[in-house]
Short mmCIF file of C-alpha atoms and ligand atoms in Angstrom, two decimals:
data_model
loop_
_atom_site.label_atom_id
_atom_site.label_comp_id
_atom_site.label_asym_id
_atom_site.label_seq_id
_atom_site.Cartn_x
_atom_site.Cartn_y
_atom_site.Cartn_z
CA MET B 28 116.61 2.21 66.18
CA ARG B 29 119.52 3.02 68.24
CA ARG B 30 121.97 2.99 65.38
CA LEU B 31 119.28 5.60 63.63
CA ALA B 32 119.08 7.70 66.65
CA THR B 33 123.10 7.97 66.47
CA ASP B 34 122.92 8.48 62.70
CA SER B 35 120.72 11.23 62.85
CA LYS B 36 122.47 12.88 65.92
CA ALA B 37 125.76 12.93 63.49
CA ALA B 38 123.61 14.40 60.64
CA ALA B 39 122.15 16.94 62.77
CA ASP B 40 125.74 17.75 64.14
CA ILE B 41 127.36 18.01 60.58
CA ARG B 42 124.28 20.36 59.59
CA ALA B 43 125.21 22.50 62.54
CA SER B 44 128.66 22.99 61.95
CA ASP B 45 128.04 23.38 58.13
CA PHE B 46 125.49 26.33 59.35
CA ASP B 47 126.95 29.59 57.90
CA ALA B 48 125.09 32.35 60.03
CA THR B 49 126.49 35.27 57.53
CA LYS B 50 124.80 33.40 54.58
CA HIS B 51 121.59 32.77 56.53
CA TRP B 52 120.94 36.37 58.09
CA GLY B 53 122.01 37.98 54.61
CA ARG B 54 119.29 35.87 52.77
CA VAL B 55 116.72 36.66 55.66
CA TYR B 56 117.05 40.29 54.95
CA ARG B 57 117.55 40.31 51.20
CA THR B 58 114.29 38.05 50.83
CA THR B 59 111.77 39.44 53.39
CA PRO B 60 110.61 42.88 54.02
CA ASP B 61 111.93 44.45 56.94
CA ASP B 62 108.60 45.04 58.30
CA SER B 63 107.43 41.58 57.88
CA VAL B 64 110.15 39.70 59.86
CA SER B 65 108.80 38.16 63.12
CA TRP B 66 110.73 40.48 65.51
CA TYR B 67 109.77 43.72 63.41
CA GLU B 68 108.31 46.63 65.77
CA PRO B 69 107.41 50.16 64.39
CA GLU B 70 108.80 51.40 67.53
CA PRO B 71 111.42 49.88 69.73
CA ARG B 72 109.21 50.68 72.82
CA ALA B 73 110.79 47.95 75.17
CA SER B 74 114.33 49.19 74.54
CA LEU B 75 113.61 52.91 75.10
CA GLU B 76 111.86 51.98 78.27
CA ALA B 77 115.04 50.40 79.26
CA LEU B 78 117.25 53.22 78.44
CA ALA B 79 114.85 55.18 80.50
CA LEU B 80 115.20 52.84 83.57
CA ALA B 81 118.88 53.29 83.59
CA GLY B 82 118.50 57.04 83.12
CA ILE B 83 120.47 56.81 79.84
CA PRO B 84 121.03 60.35 78.52
CA PRO B 85 120.61 60.99 74.69
CA GLY B 86 124.00 61.77 74.48
CA ALA B 87 125.50 58.42 75.47
CA ALA B 88 127.56 56.62 73.19
CA LEU B 89 125.39 53.48 72.36
CA VAL B 90 126.29 50.13 70.34
CA ASP B 91 123.26 48.20 69.27
CA VAL B 92 124.47 44.44 68.52
CA GLY B 93 122.39 42.53 66.24
CA ALA B 94 120.73 45.62 65.14
CA GLY B 95 119.34 44.32 61.94
CA SER B 96 117.39 46.77 60.29
CA SER B 97 115.80 47.95 63.74
CA ARG B 98 114.26 51.50 63.97
CA LEU B 99 115.88 52.12 67.36
CA VAL B 100 118.84 54.32 65.66
CA GLU B 101 116.09 56.79 63.88
CA HIS B 102 114.58 56.91 67.38
CA LEU B 103 117.89 57.74 69.07
CA LEU B 104 118.89 60.21 66.60
CA ASP B 105 115.48 62.04 67.06
CA ARG B 106 116.28 62.14 70.90
CA GLY B 107 119.67 63.86 70.21
CA ALA B 108 121.92 60.74 70.04
CA THR B 109 125.62 61.60 68.60
CA ASP B 110 127.59 58.67 69.08
CA LEU B 111 125.61 55.50 67.76
CA CYS B 112 126.97 52.35 66.57
CA VAL B 113 125.63 49.20 65.40
CA VAL B 114 126.80 45.96 64.55
CA ASP B 115 125.27 43.01 62.61
CA ILE B 116 126.40 39.88 60.56
CA ALA B 117 124.31 40.78 57.89
CA ALA B 118 125.10 43.67 55.70
CA THR B 119 121.84 43.24 53.77
CA ALA B 120 120.18 44.44 57.03
CA PHE B 121 122.14 47.74 56.99
CA GLU B 122 121.22 48.29 53.49
CA THR B 123 117.65 48.92 54.60
CA SER B 124 118.51 51.06 57.41
CA ARG B 125 120.50 52.94 55.48
CA ALA B 126 118.04 53.65 52.80
CA ARG B 127 115.37 54.28 55.37
CA LEU B 128 117.76 56.89 56.91
CA GLY B 129 119.06 58.67 54.13
CA PRO B 130 121.61 61.29 54.77
CA ARG B 131 121.19 60.85 58.57
CA ALA B 132 123.00 57.28 58.03
CA THR B 133 126.31 59.17 57.90
CA GLN B 134 125.84 59.95 61.68
CA VAL B 135 125.69 56.35 62.40
CA ASP B 136 128.87 53.68 62.72
CA TRP B 137 127.94 50.55 60.55
CA VAL B 138 129.95 47.45 61.35
CA VAL B 139 129.33 44.18 59.53
CA ALA B 140 130.70 41.71 62.12
CA ASP B 141 129.96 38.20 63.60
CA VAL B 142 129.78 39.88 67.18
CA THR B 143 131.03 36.46 68.62
CA ALA B 144 134.54 37.34 66.80
CA TRP B 145 134.18 41.01 67.03
CA ARG B 146 137.24 42.77 68.92
CA PRO B 147 136.01 46.35 69.31
CA GLU B 148 138.57 48.99 69.55
CA ARG B 149 136.53 51.95 71.63
CA SER B 150 134.41 51.33 74.34
CA PHE B 151 130.71 52.48 74.91
CA ASP B 152 128.23 53.87 77.45
CA VAL B 153 125.63 51.23 76.70
CA TRP B 154 125.83 47.76 75.19
CA HIS B 155 122.13 47.20 73.35
CA ASP B 156 121.01 43.76 72.30
CA ARG B 157 117.26 42.58 71.43
CA ALA B 158 117.23 39.04 70.24
CA LEU B 159 120.77 38.20 69.05
CA PHE B 160 121.89 36.68 72.42
CA HIS B 161 119.36 33.77 72.26
CA PHE B 162 120.50 32.53 69.00
CA LEU B 163 123.99 31.80 70.75
CA THR B 164 123.36 28.04 71.54
CA ASP B 165 126.80 27.06 71.63
CA PRO B 166 129.01 28.05 75.27
CA ALA B 167 131.88 29.27 73.10
CA GLN B 168 129.72 31.52 71.31
CA ARG B 169 128.66 33.03 74.12
CA ASP B 170 132.08 33.24 75.59
CA GLY B 171 133.26 35.24 72.28
CA TYR B 172 130.07 37.64 72.77
CA ARG B 173 131.36 38.25 76.77
CA ALA B 174 134.68 38.77 75.27
CA ALA B 175 133.39 41.62 72.73
CA LEU B 176 131.02 43.13 75.47
CA ARG B 177 133.90 43.44 78.05
CA ARG B 178 136.26 45.02 75.44
CA ALA B 179 133.53 47.49 74.86
CA THR B 180 132.55 48.47 78.13
CA VAL B 181 134.18 49.91 81.36
CA PRO B 182 133.12 50.13 84.94
CA GLY B 183 129.74 52.17 85.37
CA GLY B 184 128.74 51.19 81.49
CA TRP B 185 125.16 49.70 81.08
CA LEU B 186 124.26 46.32 79.62
CA ILE B 187 120.89 46.02 78.04
CA VAL B 188 119.73 42.50 76.99
CA ALA B 189 116.54 40.96 75.53
CA THR B 190 115.77 37.26 74.67
CA PHE B 191 113.06 35.10 74.31
CA ALA B 192 111.75 34.03 77.73
CA ALA B 193 111.73 30.56 79.22
CA ASP B 194 108.44 30.03 77.84
CA GLY B 195 108.92 31.94 74.52
CA PRO B 196 109.52 30.43 71.07
CA GLU B 197 111.82 27.49 70.68
CA ARG B 198 112.76 28.75 67.10
CA CYS B 199 113.30 32.23 65.49
CA SER B 200 114.07 32.46 61.79
CA GLY B 201 114.33 28.65 61.30
CA LEU B 202 116.95 28.40 63.80
CA PRO B 203 116.71 27.01 67.45
CA VAL B 204 117.28 29.58 70.39
CA ARG B 205 118.27 29.06 74.01
CA ARG B 206 115.46 30.63 76.29
CA TYR B 207 115.90 32.65 79.42
CA ASP B 208 114.09 33.67 82.40
CA GLY B 209 115.35 36.28 84.61
CA PRO B 210 117.88 34.50 86.91
CA GLY B 211 119.21 32.51 83.73
CA LEU B 212 119.88 35.87 81.70
CA VAL B 213 121.46 37.81 84.63
CA ALA B 214 123.96 34.42 85.33
CA GLU B 215 125.20 34.90 81.93
CA PHE B 216 126.81 38.00 82.75
CA ASP B 217 126.93 38.14 86.43
CA GLU B 218 130.80 37.98 86.76
CA ASP B 219 131.12 41.82 85.50
CA PHE B 220 127.91 43.11 85.54
CA THR B 221 125.30 43.58 88.53
CA ALA B 222 121.52 43.24 87.92
CA HIS B 223 119.59 46.83 87.57
CA ASP B 224 116.21 45.71 86.17
CA VAL B 225 114.96 42.47 85.12
CA TRP B 226 111.44 41.96 83.85
CA ARG B 227 108.99 40.34 81.17
CA ASP B 228 107.67 41.69 78.11
CA ALA B 229 105.47 40.71 75.23
CA HIS B 230 106.30 41.09 71.47
CA ARG B 231 103.47 41.12 69.09
CA SER B 232 104.82 39.97 65.75
CA PRO B 233 103.59 41.18 62.58
CA SER B 234 101.60 38.27 62.14
CA GLY B 235 99.94 38.60 65.64
CA THR B 236 101.91 35.93 67.79
CA ILE B 237 102.71 36.99 71.03
CA GLN B 238 106.38 36.27 72.13
CA PRO B 239 107.39 36.69 75.55
CA PHE B 240 110.71 38.07 76.26
CA THR B 241 112.88 38.11 79.03
CA TRP B 242 114.49 42.02 79.65
CA VAL B 243 117.48 42.70 81.74
CA VAL B 244 119.33 45.98 82.65
CA MET B 245 122.73 45.50 84.27
CA ARG B 246 125.59 47.68 85.08
CA ARG B 247 129.34 47.07 84.94
CA ARG B 248 131.28 46.64 88.16
C1 SAM Q 131 115.94 38.55 65.59
S1 SAM Q 131 116.99 39.75 64.95
C2 SAM Q 131 116.83 41.29 65.82
C3 SAM Q 131 117.24 42.38 65.23
C4 SAM Q 131 117.08 43.61 65.77
N1 SAM Q 131 117.76 43.55 66.88
C5 SAM Q 131 115.81 44.10 66.19
O1 SAM Q 131 115.25 44.04 67.38
O2 SAM Q 131 114.71 44.42 65.33
C6 SAM Q 131 118.54 38.89 65.03
C7 SAM Q 131 119.46 39.95 64.73
O3 SAM Q 131 120.95 39.15 64.95
C8 SAM Q 131 121.90 39.35 64.01
N2 SAM Q 131 122.68 38.41 64.22
C9 SAM Q 131 122.74 36.77 64.69
N3 SAM Q 131 124.00 36.09 64.94
C10 SAM Q 131 124.76 37.40 64.70
C11 SAM Q 131 126.14 37.25 65.30
N4 SAM Q 131 126.78 36.24 65.65
N5 SAM Q 131 126.83 38.37 64.93
C12 SAM Q 131 126.17 39.84 64.61
N6 SAM Q 131 124.87 39.96 64.36
C13 SAM Q 131 124.03 38.73 64.54
C14 SAM Q 131 120.84 38.89 62.71
O4 SAM Q 131 121.42 39.14 61.30
C15 SAM Q 131 119.66 39.71 62.98
O5 SAM Q 131 119.88 40.87 62.49
#
């Protein structure tokens, strides 16, 4: 029995090392209508609330990492945003967003990159992440994410991150996630950032499932 357990762990390790995030997410957005994915929301209510809590003005430079085909960009453009950047590992997600935005797509900087290896060449007033960070189950991935975050922000800059809560789903899009309560999520960033607001929110998926999220707004020291 022990032998079997060891073998199956080794097999799981091999599967994890074989995992290709670019292929996985590319396929997700190629094969699933964007309003059917479990994280779909017609209006990015909680993100807009987070921006309001931090008092972020419409003209702020904002990067949305793991943006997927989220509607946050058009909501921000509608509010007068002029400096928006979106980052995602899946180019297919951006094809959907660009088609939706039409000519307004030229007002957004579209970056196809793995955020854990991304080396931004500029800084932003706001770093926003709804539901990417919880996929980073390997500590080295989280270190890479923080390295990008550090390069992309300066003292006074804002960090808005939302992950599945500690009692949220254990998997998303077929992948395991790391779940966080408020103090746990704050601790991931408190070397450089101070907590401003921490709260729970519930997302209702298109199939009607309620998914508890932890949201944090933090400010760089
Ligand atoms: C659950 S979806 C959330 C999408 C979007 N933030 C929203 O709220 O609708 C997670 C997104 O993170 C992207 N993603 C996953 N791992 C990534 C990585 N290492 N670098 C960049 N994007 C990644 C996926 O392609 C996907 O679009």
